[in-house]
Amino acid sequence: MRLFTTIAALRCYLNLQKSAAPHLTVGLVPTMGALHAGHLSLIQRARQENAIALVSIFVNPLQFGPTEDFQDYPRNLEQDRLLCEQAGVDAIFAPSATEMFGNQAVERTETEQTAQKQIEIHLSSLTQVVPPPAMTSVLCGKARPGHFQGVAAIVTKLLSLVQPTKAYFGQKDAQQLAIIRKLVFDFNLPVEIVACPIVREESGLAMSSRNQYLTVEQKQQASVLYRALQQASETFSSEDRTAAAALAVARAAVAGEPAVKLEYAELVDPDSLTPLQVVETAGLLAVAARVGSTRLIDNIILRNRRPIVAIDGPAGAGKSTVTRLAATALNLFYLDTGAMYRALTWLALKTDTPISDECAIAELISSSYLEYNLDPASKMLKINGEDVTEAIRSLEVTSRVSEMAAIPAVRQFLVEEQRRCGTKGGIIAEGRDIGTNVFPDAELKIFLTASVQERSRRRLLELKDSDRANISLAQLEQDIALRDEKDSTREVAPLRKAADAVEIQTDNLTVAEVIDRIVGFYKERIGPKS
């Protein structure tokens, strides 16, 4: 693992890595140090999804107000370095304020009382990044003016310096996450912002570097914040979708712990941060409070949608057949993601757009639109108004669809389409990363798998009456094992099992038995009323 403190060294490292592998994927985890289990969960995700995992450690003075804890904020670079090394991080970027902002912007003063050097950044000497005031003046922005402008400035600098494929942020800082996503969208920055679930202590208290300020007793008192969110969620789930009902419960729960002083409890749109009166699809229920002198935040997403079931697994595990039948059994819509890729492949072939020309493909699909009937009894699919339900099953399309699916622009376009289909839930979908990337918040995730030998045997039966009937079982096993390796190591949408997925090994199961198990897990996880 490398540790860099200068921009020049960081750029040299990244340039050398990318020159050796031009399509190298880089995952960035921006932190202020004082790493804990929450940070490590982000690092683990970056490590799994990218060739290079890079952690930045920088206590950003721009996001601290005059009376806030910049000088006291916990710093322990050596401990952070050890944790990163153990977590498999490839490189750490830990610059000084002068390195990040330059000598002209940084002023150091020494107070007589503390004999400590204090850092002040002169914003007037810096080019500023100003997020929409409507997003920075609500929630934490009321008590921390200028905070999110400071966050936006440092995140923009880090994204510019590292130019990562993906950047990972915790859902605990939900307002920060929404602002960064807006920043990336508005500036068309070529990075995917990945939100990772909140990691909690045993009491339910959200992990935070500032938890180090709390005594054991204060930590227990602070756990009321998560209990308040849970109670509000239960009220929401009981069919009262109004903000008034959820907020009343949350505020009352916190009021029951006198040591915790509630700063706010608000229900807002998770993306725009505008206040909600009623949750139509999703709402961010966020709280902030003080325990002693320590300010803590927490949140939960309230979803007003039917459940989503995501089924992932290796090629040949029977995902398509099982997913379509499970949709009928569970009374859910069926999202045929494979057909979506086939439709774009058909369009490229029809318009004589070379699939090898990624730029031309990106241009083609950007002006296209899909229409589909999600009823599992129907297979209707249109692209640009033309019904291609049958045409996409041709041998020509089949032979080129894998090539099309490997194009990043195609992948991005269809992930957005798939997520749009899941806005109101009530769907079941299958693929290679439906549960890990497309619908990471799916209520039920299934990893459907079978041994290479069993999948080869099934494939041999399928080919019995085709022109490949003479292929040997040994050759099929070799082909499928090679496909598994490629699928799990590919740069775009690698195959992996979600941490919260239920695995179903189908070697000795009939299709009906697999469906029964999925229905059982659905009832167990979601309940009969869904």
JSON list of N, CA, C and O in Angstrom, two decimals, residues 136-170:
[
{"chain": "A", "resi": 136, "resn": "THR", "atom": "N", "xyz": [-28.78, 23.53, 0.41]},
{"chain": "A", "resi": 136, "resn": "THR", "atom": "CA", "xyz": [-27.81, 23.77, 1.49]},
{"chain": "A", "resi": 136, "resn": "THR", "atom": "C", "xyz": [-28.40, 24.54, 2.67]},
{"chain": "A", "resi": 136, "resn": "THR", "atom": "O", "xyz": [-27.76, 24.63, 3.72]},
{"chain": "A", "resi": 137, "resn": "SER", "atom": "N", "xyz": [-29.59, 25.09, 2.51]},
{"chain": "A", "resi": 137, "resn": "SER", "atom": "CA", "xyz": [-30.17, 25.91, 3.57]},
{"chain": "A", "resi": 137, "resn": "SER", "atom": "C", "xyz": [-31.14, 25.13, 4.46]},
{"chain": "A", "resi": 137, "resn": "SER", "atom": "O", "xyz": [-31.69, 25.69, 5.40]},
{"chain": "A", "resi": 138, "resn": "VAL", "atom": "N", "xyz": [-31.34, 23.84, 4.16]},
{"chain": "A", "resi": 138, "resn": "VAL", "atom": "CA", "xyz": [-32.27, 23.02, 4.94]},
{"chain": "A", "resi": 138, "resn": "VAL", "atom": "C", "xyz": [-31.49, 22.04, 5.80]},
{"chain": "A", "resi": 138, "resn": "VAL", "atom": "O", "xyz": [-30.27, 21.94, 5.71]},
{"chain": "A", "resi": 139, "resn": "LEU", "atom": "N", "xyz": [-32.22, 21.33, 6.67]},
{"chain": "A", "resi": 139, "resn": "LEU", "atom": "CA", "xyz": [-31.64, 20.30, 7.53]},
{"chain": "A", "resi": 139, "resn": "LEU", "atom": "C", "xyz": [-30.39, 20.84, 8.24]},
{"chain": "A", "resi": 139, "resn": "LEU", "atom": "O", "xyz": [-30.46, 21.84, 8.93]},
{"chain": "A", "resi": 140, "resn": "CYS", "atom": "N", "xyz": [-29.22, 20.21, 8.03]},
{"chain": "A", "resi": 140, "resn": "CYS", "atom": "CA", "xyz": [-28.01, 20.64, 8.73]},
{"chain": "A", "resi": 140, "resn": "CYS", "atom": "C", "xyz": [-27.53, 22.01, 8.28]},
{"chain": "A", "resi": 140, "resn": "CYS", "atom": "O", "xyz": [-26.79, 22.68, 9.00]},
{"chain": "A", "resi": 141, "resn": "GLY", "atom": "N", "xyz": [-27.95, 22.43, 7.09]},
{"chain": "A", "resi": 141, "resn": "GLY", "atom": "CA", "xyz": [-27.52, 23.72, 6.58]},
{"chain": "A", "resi": 141, "resn": "GLY", "atom": "C", "xyz": [-27.98, 24.89, 7.41]},
{"chain": "A", "resi": 141, "resn": "GLY", "atom": "O", "xyz": [-27.35, 25.96, 7.42]},
{"chain": "A", "resi": 142, "resn": "LYS", "atom": "N", "xyz": [-29.09, 24.72, 8.14]},
{"chain": "A", "resi": 142, "resn": "LYS", "atom": "CA", "xyz": [-29.59, 25.80, 8.99]},
{"chain": "A", "resi": 142, "resn": "LYS", "atom": "C", "xyz": [-28.61, 26.12, 10.12]},
{"chain": "A", "resi": 142, "resn": "LYS", "atom": "O", "xyz": [-28.39, 27.29, 10.45]},
{"chain": "A", "resi": 143, "resn": "ALA", "atom": "N", "xyz": [-28.04, 25.08, 10.70]},
{"chain": "A", "resi": 143, "resn": "ALA", "atom": "CA", "xyz": [-27.13, 25.27, 11.84]},
{"chain": "A", "resi": 143, "resn": "ALA", "atom": "C", "xyz": [-25.68, 25.38, 11.40]},
{"chain": "A", "resi": 143, "resn": "ALA", "atom": "O", "xyz": [-24.82, 25.80, 12.20]},
{"chain": "A", "resi": 144, "resn": "ARG", "atom": "N", "xyz": [-25.37, 25.01, 10.14]},
{"chain": "A", "resi": 144, "resn": "ARG", "atom": "CA", "xyz": [-23.98, 25.00, 9.68]},
{"chain": "A", "resi": 144, "resn": "ARG", "atom": "C", "xyz": [-23.84, 25.77, 8.36]},
{"chain": "A", "resi": 144, "resn": "ARG", "atom": "O", "xyz": [-23.56, 25.18, 7.32]},
{"chain": "A", "resi": 145, "resn": "PRO", "atom": "N", "xyz": [-24.04, 27.06, 8.38]},
{"chain": "A", "resi": 145, "resn": "PRO", "atom": "CA", "xyz": [-23.92, 27.85, 7.14]},
{"chain": "A", "resi": 145, "resn": "PRO", "atom": "C", "xyz": [-22.52, 27.72, 6.55]},
{"chain": "A", "resi": 145, "resn": "PRO", "atom": "O", "xyz": [-21.52, 27.82, 7.27]},
{"chain": "A", "resi": 146, "resn": "GLY", "atom": "N", "xyz": [-22.47, 27.51, 5.26]},
{"chain": "A", "resi": 146, "resn": "GLY", "atom": "CA", "xyz": [-21.19, 27.38, 4.57]},
{"chain": "A", "resi": 146, "resn": "GLY", "atom": "C", "xyz": [-20.61, 25.98, 4.57]},
{"chain": "A", "resi": 146, "resn": "GLY", "atom": "O", "xyz": [-19.67, 25.69, 3.83]},
{"chain": "A", "resi": 147, "resn": "HIS", "atom": "N", "xyz": [-21.19, 25.10, 5.39]},
{"chain": "A", "resi": 147, "resn": "HIS", "atom": "CA", "xyz": [-20.64, 23.74, 5.52]},
{"chain": "A", "resi": 147, "resn": "HIS", "atom": "C", "xyz": [-20.65, 23.00, 4.18]},
{"chain": "A", "resi": 147, "resn": "HIS", "atom": "O", "xyz": [-19.63, 22.46, 3.74]},
{"chain": "A", "resi": 148, "resn": "PHE", "atom": "N", "xyz": [-21.80, 23.00, 3.52]},
{"chain": "A", "resi": 148, "resn": "PHE", "atom": "CA", "xyz": [-21.92, 22.20, 2.30]},
{"chain": "A", "resi": 148, "resn": "PHE", "atom": "C", "xyz": [-21.19, 22.84, 1.12]},
{"chain": "A", "resi": 148, "resn": "PHE", "atom": "O", "xyz": [-20.81, 22.14, 0.17]},
{"chain": "A", "resi": 149, "resn": "GLN", "atom": "N", "xyz": [-20.98, 24.14, 1.18]},
{"chain": "A", "resi": 149, "resn": "GLN", "atom": "CA", "xyz": [-20.15, 24.77, 0.16]},
{"chain": "A", "resi": 149, "resn": "GLN", "atom": "C", "xyz": [-18.71, 24.26, 0.32]},
{"chain": "A", "resi": 149, "resn": "GLN", "atom": "O", "xyz": [-18.02, 23.99, -0.67]},
{"chain": "A", "resi": 150, "resn": "GLY", "atom": "N", "xyz": [-18.28, 24.11, 1.55]},
{"chain": "A", "resi": 150, "resn": "GLY", "atom": "CA", "xyz": [-16.94, 23.56, 1.82]},
{"chain": "A", "resi": 150, "resn": "GLY", "atom": "C", "xyz": [-16.83, 22.12, 1.39]},
{"chain": "A", "resi": 150, "resn": "GLY", "atom": "O", "xyz": [-15.80, 21.69, 0.85]},
{"chain": "A", "resi": 151, "resn": "VAL", "atom": "N", "xyz": [-17.89, 21.34, 1.64]},
{"chain": "A", "resi": 151, "resn": "VAL", "atom": "CA", "xyz": [-17.92, 19.94, 1.20]},
{"chain": "A", "resi": 151, "resn": "VAL", "atom": "C", "xyz": [-17.84, 19.87, -0.32]},
{"chain": "A", "resi": 151, "resn": "VAL", "atom": "O", "xyz": [-17.06, 19.08, -0.89]},
{"chain": "A", "resi": 152, "resn": "ALA", "atom": "N", "xyz": [-18.65, 20.68, -1.00]},
{"chain": "A", "resi": 152, "resn": "ALA", "atom": "CA", "xyz": [-18.67, 20.67, -2.46]},
{"chain": "A", "resi": 152, "resn": "ALA", "atom": "C", "xyz": [-17.31, 21.02, -3.04]},
{"chain": "A", "resi": 152, "resn": "ALA", "atom": "O", "xyz": [-16.87, 20.43, -4.03]},
{"chain": "A", "resi": 153, "resn": "ALA", "atom": "N", "xyz": [-16.62, 21.98, -2.41]},
{"chain": "A", "resi": 153, "resn": "ALA", "atom": "CA", "xyz": [-15.31, 22.40, -2.91]},
{"chain": "A", "resi": 153, "resn": "ALA", "atom": "C", "xyz": [-14.30, 21.26, -2.83]},
{"chain": "A", "resi": 153, "resn": "ALA", "atom": "O", "xyz": [-13.58, 20.97, -3.79]},
{"chain": "A", "resi": 154, "resn": "ILE", "atom": "N", "xyz": [-14.24, 20.60, -1.67]},
{"chain": "A", "resi": 154, "resn": "ILE", "atom": "CA", "xyz": [-13.22, 19.56, -1.49]},
{"chain": "A", "resi": 154, "resn": "ILE", "atom": "C", "xyz": [-13.55, 18.32, -2.31]},
{"chain": "A", "resi": 154, "resn": "ILE", "atom": "O", "xyz": [-12.66, 17.67, -2.87]},
{"chain": "A", "resi": 155, "resn": "VAL", "atom": "N", "xyz": [-14.83, 17.97, -2.42]},
{"chain": "A", "resi": 155, "resn": "VAL", "atom": "CA", "xyz": [-15.20, 16.80, -3.21]},
{"chain": "A", "resi": 155, "resn": "VAL", "atom": "C", "xyz": [-14.91, 17.05, -4.69]},
{"chain": "A", "resi": 155, "resn": "VAL", "atom": "O", "xyz": [-14.41, 16.17, -5.40]},
{"chain": "A", "resi": 156, "resn": "THR", "atom": "N", "xyz": [-15.19, 18.26, -5.17]},
{"chain": "A", "resi": 156, "resn": "THR", "atom": "CA", "xyz": [-14.89, 18.59, -6.56]},
{"chain": "A", "resi": 156, "resn": "THR", "atom": "C", "xyz": [-13.39, 18.47, -6.82]},
{"chain": "A", "resi": 156, "resn": "THR", "atom": "O", "xyz": [-12.96, 17.93, -7.85]},
{"chain": "A", "resi": 157, "resn": "LYS", "atom": "N", "xyz": [-12.57, 18.95, -5.89]},
{"chain": "A", "resi": 157, "resn": "LYS", "atom": "CA", "xyz": [-11.11, 18.85, -6.04]},
{"chain": "A", "resi": 157, "resn": "LYS", "atom": "C", "xyz": [-10.66, 17.40, -6.06]},
{"chain": "A", "resi": 157, "resn": "LYS", "atom": "O", "xyz": [-9.84, 16.99, -6.89]},
{"chain": "A", "resi": 158, "resn": "LEU", "atom": "N", "xyz": [-11.19, 16.59, -5.17]},
{"chain": "A", "resi": 158, "resn": "LEU", "atom": "CA", "xyz": [-10.79, 15.18, -5.10]},
{"chain": "A", "resi": 158, "resn": "LEU", "atom": "C", "xyz": [-11.20, 14.42, -6.36]},
{"chain": "A", "resi": 158, "resn": "LEU", "atom": "O", "xyz": [-10.44, 13.61, -6.90]},
{"chain": "A", "resi": 159, "resn": "LEU", "atom": "N", "xyz": [-12.42, 14.67, -6.83]},
{"chain": "A", "resi": 159, "resn": "LEU", "atom": "CA", "xyz": [-12.87, 14.00, -8.05]},
{"chain": "A", "resi": 159, "resn": "LEU", "atom": "C", "xyz": [-12.03, 14.43, -9.25]},
{"chain": "A", "resi": 159, "resn": "LEU", "atom": "O", "xyz": [-11.76, 13.62, -10.15]},
{"chain": "A", "resi": 160, "resn": "SER", "atom": "N", "xyz": [-11.63, 15.68, -9.25]},
{"chain": "A", "resi": 160, "resn": "SER", "atom": "CA", "xyz": [-10.79, 16.18, -10.33]},
{"chain": "A", "resi": 160, "resn": "SER", "atom": "C", "xyz": [-9.39, 15.56, -10.28]},
{"chain": "A", "resi": 160, "resn": "SER", "atom": "O", "xyz": [-8.82, 15.18, -11.31]},
{"chain": "A", "resi": 161, "resn": "LEU", "atom": "N", "xyz": [-8.83, 15.44, -9.09]},
{"chain": "A", "resi": 161, "resn": "LEU", "atom": "CA", "xyz": [-7.49, 14.89, -8.92]},
{"chain": "A", "resi": 161, "resn": "LEU", "atom": "C", "xyz": [-7.42, 13.39, -9.22]},
{"chain": "A", "resi": 161, "resn": "LEU", "atom": "O", "xyz": [-6.54, 12.92, -9.92]},
{"chain": "A", "resi": 162, "resn": "VAL", "atom": "N", "xyz": [-8.36, 12.66, -8.67]},
{"chain": "A", "resi": 162, "resn": "VAL", "atom": "CA", "xyz": [-8.32, 11.19, -8.77]},
{"chain": "A", "resi": 162, "resn": "VAL", "atom": "C", "xyz": [-8.97, 10.69, -10.06]},
{"chain": "A", "resi": 162, "resn": "VAL", "atom": "O", "xyz": [-8.55, 9.69, -10.64]},
{"chain": "A", "resi": 163, "resn": "GLN", "atom": "N", "xyz": [-10.03, 11.38, -10.50]},
{"chain": "A", "resi": 163, "resn": "GLN", "atom": "CA", "xyz": [-10.83, 10.95, -11.65]},
{"chain": "A", "resi": 163, "resn": "GLN", "atom": "C", "xyz": [-11.24, 9.48, -11.50]},
{"chain": "A", "resi": 163, "resn": "GLN", "atom": "O", "xyz": [-10.94, 8.64, -12.35]},
{"chain": "A", "resi": 164, "resn": "PRO", "atom": "N", "xyz": [-11.92, 9.17, -10.40]},
{"chain": "A", "resi": 164, "resn": "PRO", "atom": "CA", "xyz": [-12.28, 7.78, -10.13]},
{"chain": "A", "resi": 164, "resn": "PRO", "atom": "C", "xyz": [-13.42, 7.30, -11.01]},
{"chain": "A", "resi": 164, "resn": "PRO", "atom": "O", "xyz": [-14.17, 8.09, -11.57]},
{"chain": "A", "resi": 165, "resn": "THR", "atom": "N", "xyz": [-13.54, 5.99, -11.12]},
{"chain": "A", "resi": 165, "resn": "THR", "atom": "CA", "xyz": [-14.68, 5.37, -11.80]},
{"chain": "A", "resi": 165, "resn": "THR", "atom": "C", "xyz": [-15.91, 5.50, -10.91]},
{"chain": "A", "resi": 165, "resn": "THR", "atom": "O", "xyz": [-17.00, 5.82, -11.38]},
{"chain": "A", "resi": 166, "resn": "LYS", "atom": "N", "xyz": [-15.71, 5.23, -9.61]},
{"chain": "A", "resi": 166, "resn": "LYS", "atom": "CA", "xyz": [-16.78, 5.32, -8.63]},
{"chain": "A", "resi": 166, "resn": "LYS", "atom": "C", "xyz": [-16.25, 5.99, -7.37]},
{"chain": "A", "resi": 166, "resn": "LYS", "atom": "O", "xyz": [-15.07, 5.84, -7.03]},
{"chain": "A", "resi": 167, "resn": "ALA", "atom": "N", "xyz": [-17.13, 6.74, -6.69]},
{"chain": "A", "resi": 167, "resn": "ALA", "atom": "CA", "xyz": [-16.78, 7.34, -5.41]},
{"chain": "A", "resi": 167, "resn": "ALA", "atom": "C", "xyz": [-17.84, 6.92, -4.40]},
{"chain": "A", "resi": 167, "resn": "ALA", "atom": "O", "xyz": [-19.03, 6.93, -4.70]},
{"chain": "A", "resi": 168, "resn": "TYR", "atom": "N", "xyz": [-17.39, 6.57, -3.20]},
{"chain": "A", "resi": 168, "resn": "TYR", "atom": "CA", "xyz": [-18.27, 5.93, -2.21]},
{"chain": "A", "resi": 168, "resn": "TYR", "atom": "C", "xyz": [-18.52, 6.85, -1.02]},
{"chain": "A", "resi": 168, "resn": "TYR", "atom": "O", "xyz": [-17.58, 7.37, -0.42]},
{"chain": "A", "resi": 169, "resn": "PHE", "atom": "N", "xyz": [-19.80, 7.01, -0.69]},
{"chain": "A", "resi": 169, "resn": "PHE", "atom": "CA", "xyz": [-20.22, 7.86, 0.43]},
{"chain": "A", "resi": 169, "resn": "PHE", "atom": "C", "xyz": [-21.25, 7.12, 1.28]},
{"chain": "A", "resi": 169, "resn": "PHE", "atom": "O", "xyz": [-22.04, 6.32, 0.76]},
{"chain": "A", "resi": 170, "resn": "GLY", "atom": "N", "xyz": [-21.26, 7.42, 2.57]},
{"chain": "A", "resi": 170, "resn": "GLY", "atom": "CA", "xyz": [-22.20, 6.77, 3.48]},
{"chain": "A", "resi": 170, "resn": "GLY", "atom": "C", "xyz": [-23.56, 7.45, 3.46]},
{"chain": "A", "resi": 170, "resn": "GLY", "atom": "O", "xyz": [-23.66, 8.67, 3.37]}
]
